[in-house]
Structures are given as C-alpha cells and as structure tokens.
C-alpha cells in the first residue's frame, strides 16, 4: 500500500487545522500545495482578533515595499503594490478603506481581496477620516467619510449596501466647540467622531434625531451617558513604533487608527501625526493599525451584491461594490 502524501490529507482535516492558525502560520500553510490552499479558502486567522490580541502596525505608501510589525513585535517585509501612493482612511476587522488615484476601495492586504466603491464626490481627499459599520461583505455595512470645510460644517458622506451613489449629511458647529476630527468609529448603530479636545459628535443613521454633540468629562462627574468604547490616543509613541521598525529618529509619520475588541468594550486607536523632522519638505511615511485577518471573496457567494465576472489575478479577487455594500468606558455628558 502506497504511503499517503501530505497533500492527500482529507479536506475537512486540513480546514480544521487551518482554522486554528494565526496569520503568518496561515499564509505559510496555504503555500504548501494547491490542496491545502483550496481547503483553507474560508480560514481567516480569526484567532488573531480575540480580546487579548494587540493590533498590528503596517508602514506603507512610499513604494510597494511595506514593513509589518506584529502584536509581539516581530518585523516583516511585505510587497503590497496596491498601497503604493495610497492612503488608508479607515481600518476595522482586518479590512482597510483605501483612497488611491481618485478612487475608494476596501482592501485586505494579506489576501489582496479588493472591493471597489462608487465614485466619491471628491477626487482628492485631505484630512478626511472614515469609519464603516462592519465588514464590506456584510449586507448591513455602511461606509461613512467625514470632512470639515472652512464654513464650520462637518460634512458626512455615507454609502449603504446596495447604493450606487454617496449621500451627504451636514452638521454645523462653532469652531470653538469642535476641532479637527482625529478618530471615527461605529458602535451600537452610531457613528462617533472625536477631536483632540474631548469633543464628540454622534451620527445615528437610523434615528429621527441623527446628530448629537457631547463632551468627554472626568469619570467622577455625574453622567447619563457613556462612550461604548475605550480611547487610545498616543499609542504610536507609547509602543515605540519608530524604534521597533528601525526608522531614523527624524521621521514624519501619519497613522490611521482602528478599533479592536478588548472584552466588554472595544478600544479605539486615534489617528496620529508624528513629525520629528527639521525640514518642511521631508518625506512623510504612512502607517495603519489593523487586525491581522485573511479574507477571500468567492464570486459565487456575492452574486446579489457585486458585479459577476470579477477579475482574478493570482490569489486576489477584485469586485465591484455597485450592486450592494456599505456597516469606552470613558464618560460623556
């Protein structure tokens, strides 16, 4: 009797093993042979998104060569062509919302899964912050991009699952009350936008009164309302990311935050800008905090939501978003 090859293991067994692997091990596992690759199609390294796991940091943007820092401070080099010249404006559950050359798209950097969005009203984005309610493959997903103009208006552009165009919402405020948006997230059917002076603007798409403004106060104050997430403002320097990535001290880095599970309340990482250069024309690096997940999208599972006949290059599938998608215990009063 001929010995059984590793490639001939039962698909159910291969899938069961792959579902227990972290991201780096899963990527290596999928490269063993075609059978292992196919059997692990639905594996997503979910073990990396437990409440005890820290987000990873991805340095990108200058060219296709990126640096990846894992939650236990291991450094990897990775080539991601799609992030060359791009800017990440939101990150959640392993998906990035990316702006590049006038277009917006969802992107999973480890599988190269890409989901195009309808044309955004602005071809150029500057200081825009975004959030999305859930993974772009979910039917309840809503994308929200926020910007502020010179007339002291907060402009929101939302895109729901199935929509073919963005919807604008406007909130007028006094500049002394709310500064530039430094973080955005979606929790419990509400979008939250925070500045660096403890001001919060809430937007609830499903409520009759959609807008509300709050201020974060000391937890000893009398409060009737609590933020449903923790806040992390200066994680980049606190975690010594510059040193761990082996960068020079005189660098300029802008980073996109994320939100990660931490037990009862998730933790929101703020966007940051670290400028230690003495030259105004120094090159600015870009970075993004992300949950290390691996997603693939099958054309057969999304026929009602995405354009059928998607482009497939190597191991990445590019879909159109058109026929369907967009989803602290600190105290406020």
Coordinates of C-alpha atoms in Angstrom, one line a residue:
X1 CA 0.0 0.0 0.0
X2 CA 1.4 3.3 -1.1
X3 CA 2.0 5.9 1.7
X4 CA -0.4 8.8 1.9
X5 CA 1.0 12.1 0.8
X6 CA 0.6 15.2 3.0
X7 CA -1.2 16.7 0.0
X8 CA -3.8 14.0 0.2
X9 CA -5.0 14.6 3.7
X10 CA -8.8 14.8 4.0
X11 CA -10.0 18.4 3.2
X12 CA -12.1 18.5 6.4
X13 CA -8.9 17.8 8.4
X14 CA -6.9 20.4 6.5
X15 CA -9.6 23.0 7.0
X16 CA -9.9 22.2 10.7
X17 CA -6.1 22.7 11.1
X18 CA -6.0 26.0 9.1
X19 CA -8.9 27.5 11.2
X20 CA -6.6 27.2 14.3
X21 CA -3.7 29.2 12.8
X22 CA -2.6 32.7 13.2
X23 CA -2.0 34.9 10.2
X24 CA 1.7 34.2 9.5
X25 CA 1.3 30.5 10.0
X26 CA -1.9 30.5 7.8
X27 CA 0.0 32.2 5.0
X28 CA 2.8 29.6 5.2
X29 CA 0.2 26.8 5.4
X30 CA -1.6 28.0 2.3
X31 CA 1.7 27.9 0.3
X32 CA 2.4 24.2 0.9
X33 CA 0.4 22.9 -2.0
X34 CA -2.8 23.5 -4.0
X35 CA -4.9 21.1 -2.0
X36 CA -4.0 22.9 1.3
X37 CA -4.6 26.3 -0.4
X38 CA -8.1 25.3 -1.6
X39 CA -9.1 23.5 1.7
X40 CA -8.2 26.7 3.7
X41 CA -10.2 29.1 1.5
X42 CA -12.5 30.2 4.3
X43 CA -9.9 30.4 7.0
X44 CA -9.3 34.0 8.2
X45 CA -6.9 33.8 11.1
X46 CA -9.8 34.7 13.4
X47 CA -7.7 33.7 16.4
X48 CA -5.8 37.0 15.9
X49 CA -8.8 39.1 16.7
X50 CA -9.5 37.9 20.2
X51 CA -9.8 40.4 23.0
X52 CA -6.3 39.6 24.3
X53 CA -4.5 40.3 21.0
X54 CA -3.0 43.7 20.1
X55 CA -3.4 45.2 16.6
X56 CA -0.5 45.1 14.2
X57 CA 1.1 48.1 12.5
X58 CA 1.7 48.4 8.8
X59 CA 4.1 51.0 7.4
X60 CA 3.4 51.7 3.7
X61 CA 3.0 54.3 0.9
X62 CA 6.4 55.4 -0.3
X63 CA 6.6 52.4 -2.7
X64 CA 5.2 48.9 -2.8
X65 CA 7.7 47.8 -0.1
X66 CA 5.9 47.8 3.3
X67 CA 7.0 47.0 6.9
X68 CA 4.7 45.0 9.1
X69 CA 5.1 44.9 12.9
X70 CA 3.2 42.1 14.6
X71 CA 1.5 42.3 18.0
X72 CA 4.5 40.6 19.6
X73 CA 6.9 43.0 17.9
X74 CA 8.1 40.7 15.1
X75 CA 9.0 42.7 11.9
X76 CA 8.2 41.5 8.4
X77 CA 8.8 42.9 4.9
X78 CA 5.9 42.6 2.6
X79 CA 5.3 43.8 -1.0
X80 CA 1.8 45.4 -1.5
X81 CA 1.6 47.1 -4.9
X82 CA -2.0 48.3 -4.2
X83 CA -0.7 50.6 -1.3
X84 CA 1.9 52.4 -3.4
X85 CA 0.8 56.0 -3.4
X86 CA -2.4 55.2 -1.4
X87 CA -3.8 56.5 1.9
X88 CA -5.7 54.4 4.4
X89 CA -8.6 56.4 5.9
X90 CA -10.2 53.6 8.0
X91 CA -9.4 50.2 9.4
X92 CA -11.6 47.6 11.0
X93 CA -11.8 43.8 11.3
X94 CA -8.8 43.3 9.0
X95 CA -10.2 45.4 6.2
X96 CA -8.8 48.8 5.1
X97 CA -10.7 51.6 3.4
X98 CA -8.1 53.0 0.9
X99 CA -8.0 56.1 -1.2
X100 CA -5.7 55.9 -4.3
X101 CA -5.7 57.9 -7.5
X102 CA -9.2 59.3 -7.0
X103 CA -10.9 56.0 -6.1
X104 CA -12.0 54.5 -2.8
X105 CA -11.9 50.7 -2.2
X106 CA -11.9 48.1 0.6
X107 CA -8.7 46.1 0.7
X108 CA -7.4 43.2 2.7
X109 CA -3.6 43.5 2.5
X110 CA -2.8 39.8 3.2
X111 CA -5.1 38.2 0.7
X112 CA -5.2 41.2 -1.8
X113 CA -9.0 41.0 -1.8
X114 CA -10.3 44.3 -3.2
X115 CA -13.8 45.8 -3.3
X116 CA -14.3 48.9 -5.4
X117 CA -16.7 51.6 -4.2
X118 CA -18.8 54.0 -6.4
X119 CA -17.1 57.3 -7.3
X120 CA -16.6 59.5 -4.3
X121 CA -17.7 63.2 -4.7
X122 CA -14.1 64.4 -4.3
X123 CA -11.3 63.1 -6.3
X124 CA -8.7 64.3 -3.8
X125 CA -9.0 63.6 0.0
X126 CA -7.2 65.8 2.5
X127 CA -7.5 65.2 6.3
X128 CA -10.6 63.0 5.7
X129 CA -11.4 60.5 8.3
X130 CA -13.7 57.5 7.8
X131 CA -15.4 54.6 9.5
X132 CA -17.5 51.6 8.5
X133 CA -20.0 49.6 10.4
X134 CA -19.0 46.1 9.6
X135 CA -17.0 44.1 7.1
X136 CA -17.8 45.1 3.5
X137 CA -19.1 41.6 2.8
X138 CA -21.9 42.1 5.3
X139 CA -25.3 43.3 4.0
X140 CA -25.7 45.8 6.8
X141 CA -22.4 47.5 6.1
X142 CA -22.4 51.3 6.0
X143 CA -19.4 53.4 5.0
X144 CA -19.1 57.0 6.3
X145 CA -16.4 59.5 5.2
X146 CA -16.2 62.8 7.2
X147 CA -14.6 66.0 6.3
X148 CA -14.8 69.6 7.6
X149 CA -14.9 72.7 5.4
X150 CA -14.0 76.3 6.1
X151 CA -17.6 77.3 6.8
X152 CA -17.5 75.3 10.1
X153 CA -19.6 72.5 8.7
X154 CA -19.0 68.8 9.3
X155 CA -19.8 67.0 6.1
X156 CA -20.6 63.3 6.1
X157 CA -20.8 61.1 3.0
X158 CA -22.5 57.7 3.6
X159 CA -22.8 54.7 1.4
X160 CA -25.1 51.8 2.3
X161 CA -25.1 48.3 1.0
X162 CA -26.8 48.3 -2.5
X163 CA -26.4 52.0 -3.0
X164 CA -24.8 53.3 -6.2
X165 CA -24.1 56.9 -5.0
X166 CA -23.0 58.6 -1.8
X167 CA -25.4 60.6 0.4
X168 CA -24.3 63.8 2.0
X169 CA -25.2 64.9 5.6
X170 CA -24.3 68.2 7.1
X171 CA -23.8 69.3 10.7
X172 CA -23.0 72.9 11.6
X173 CA -21.0 73.7 14.7
X174 CA -18.9 76.5 16.2
X175 CA -15.1 76.0 15.7
X176 CA -14.6 76.7 19.4
X177 CA -16.6 73.6 20.2
X178 CA -15.2 71.0 17.8
X179 CA -11.8 70.8 16.3
X180 CA -10.4 68.6 13.5
X181 CA -11.6 65.0 13.6
X182 CA -8.9 62.7 14.9
X183 CA -10.8 59.4 15.2
X184 CA -14.0 57.8 13.9
X185 CA -15.8 54.6 14.7
X186 CA -19.1 52.8 14.6
X187 CA -20.6 51.1 17.7
X188 CA -24.2 50.2 18.5
X189 CA -25.7 51.7 15.4
X190 CA -24.0 55.0 15.8
X191 CA -21.0 56.7 14.2
X192 CA -18.7 58.6 16.6
X193 CA -16.3 61.4 15.6
X194 CA -13.8 62.6 18.1
X195 CA -11.4 65.5 18.1
X196 CA -8.3 66.0 20.3
X197 CA -10.1 68.3 22.8
X198 CA -12.5 65.6 24.2
X199 CA -15.4 66.7 21.9
X200 CA -17.6 64.1 20.3
X201 CA -20.1 64.3 17.5
X202 CA -22.6 61.4 17.1
X203 CA -24.4 60.4 13.9
X204 CA -27.1 57.8 14.1
X205 CA -28.4 56.9 10.6
X206 CA -31.5 55.0 11.8
X207 CA -32.7 57.6 14.3
X208 CA -35.1 60.5 13.7
X209 CA -32.7 62.9 15.5
X210 CA -29.5 61.9 13.8
X211 CA -27.0 64.3 15.2
X212 CA -25.8 65.0 18.8
X213 CA -22.7 66.6 20.3
X214 CA -21.1 65.5 23.5
X215 CA -18.0 66.3 25.7
X216 CA -15.9 63.7 27.4
X217 CA -15.7 64.5 31.1
X218 CA -14.0 63.1 34.2
X219 CA -15.5 59.8 35.3
X220 CA -16.3 61.3 38.7
X221 CA -18.8 63.7 37.1
X222 CA -22.5 63.0 37.0
X223 CA -23.1 61.4 33.6
X224 CA -26.2 60.0 32.0
X225 CA -24.3 58.5 29.0
X226 CA -21.1 56.6 28.4
X227 CA -18.9 56.1 25.4
X228 CA -19.3 52.4 24.4
X229 CA -15.5 52.1 23.8
X230 CA -12.1 52.9 25.4
X231 CA -9.9 55.5 23.9
X232 CA -6.2 55.2 23.0
X233 CA -4.7 58.5 21.8
X234 CA -0.9 58.1 21.7
X235 CA -0.2 54.5 21.0
X236 CA 2.4 55.1 18.3
X237 CA 4.9 56.7 20.7
X238 CA 3.9 54.7 23.7
X239 CA 4.7 51.5 21.8
X240 CA 8.0 52.9 20.5
X241 CA 7.0 52.0 16.9
X242 CA 9.8 54.1 15.3
X243 CA 12.4 52.2 17.2
X244 CA 10.8 48.8 16.6
X245 CA 10.6 49.4 12.8
X246 CA 14.2 50.5 12.7
X247 CA 13.4 54.0 11.4
X248 CA 15.6 57.1 11.9
X249 CA 14.6 59.4 14.7
X250 CA 14.0 62.4 12.4
X251 CA 10.9 61.0 10.7
X252 CA 7.4 62.2 9.9
X253 CA 4.7 59.6 10.1
X254 CA 0.9 59.9 9.9
X255 CA -1.1 56.9 11.0
X256 CA -4.7 55.7 10.6
X257 CA -6.3 54.2 13.7
X258 CA -8.6 51.3 14.2
X259 CA -10.9 49.7 16.7
X260 CA -10.2 46.3 18.3
X261 CA -12.1 44.1 20.8
X262 CA -11.0 44.2 24.4
X263 CA -13.6 42.4 26.4
X264 CA -16.8 44.3 27.2
X265 CA -15.8 47.5 25.5
X266 CA -13.7 47.7 22.3
X267 CA -10.6 50.0 22.1
X268 CA -10.4 52.9 19.7
X269 CA -7.0 53.9 18.4
X270 CA -6.8 57.5 17.3
X271 CA -5.2 58.8 14.1
X272 CA -1.8 60.3 14.8
X273 CA 0.8 62.5 13.2
X274 CA 4.4 62.2 14.5
X275 CA 6.7 64.9 13.0
X276 CA 10.3 64.8 14.3
X277 CA 11.9 66.3 11.2
X278 CA 13.5 69.7 10.9
X279 CA 12.8 70.0 7.2
X280 CA 9.4 71.1 5.8
X281 CA 9.9 69.0 2.6
X282 CA 10.8 65.7 4.3
X283 CA 9.1 62.6 3.1
X284 CA 6.1 61.6 5.1
X285 CA 5.6 57.9 5.9
X286 CA 2.2 56.5 6.3
X287 CA 1.0 53.8 8.7
X288 CA -2.2 52.0 9.7
X289 CA -3.2 49.9 12.7
X290 CA -5.0 46.8 11.7
X291 CA -6.3 43.5 12.9
X292 CA -4.3 40.7 11.1
X293 CA -7.1 38.8 9.3
X294 CA -7.1 37.0 6.0
X295 CA -10.2 37.2 3.8
X296 CA -11.0 35.8 0.4
X297 CA -14.2 36.5 -1.5
X298 CA -15.8 33.9 -3.7
X299 CA -17.7 35.2 -6.8
X300 CA -20.3 32.6 -6.3
X301 CA -21.2 33.8 -2.8
X302 CA -21.7 37.5 -3.7
X303 CA -23.8 37.4 -6.9
X304 CA -26.5 39.7 -5.5
X305 CA -24.1 42.2 -4.1
X306 CA -21.2 42.5 -6.5
X307 CA -20.6 42.5 -10.2
X308 CA -20.3 38.9 -11.5
X309 CA -17.3 38.2 -13.7
X310 CA -14.7 39.7 -11.4
X311 CA -11.0 40.0 -12.3
X312 CA -8.9 37.3 -10.7
X313 CA -5.1 37.8 -10.6
X314 CA -3.1 35.2 -8.7
X315 CA -4.8 34.9 -5.3
X316 CA -6.7 38.2 -5.3
X317 CA -10.2 38.9 -6.5
X318 CA -11.5 42.4 -7.4
X319 CA -15.2 43.0 -7.0
X320 CA -17.4 46.0 -7.8
X321 CA -19.3 47.4 -4.8
X322 CA -22.1 48.8 -7.0
X323 CA -24.9 46.4 -6.6
X324 CA -24.6 46.2 -2.9
X325 CA -22.4 47.2 0.2
X326 CA -21.5 49.6 2.9
X327 CA -21.8 48.9 8.5
X328 CA -15.2 53.5 26.3
X329 CA -15.8 53.3 29.1
X330 CA -14.9 57.0 29.0
X331 CA -17.8 59.1 30.2
X332 CA -19.6 61.9 28.3
X333 CA -22.3 64.3 29.0

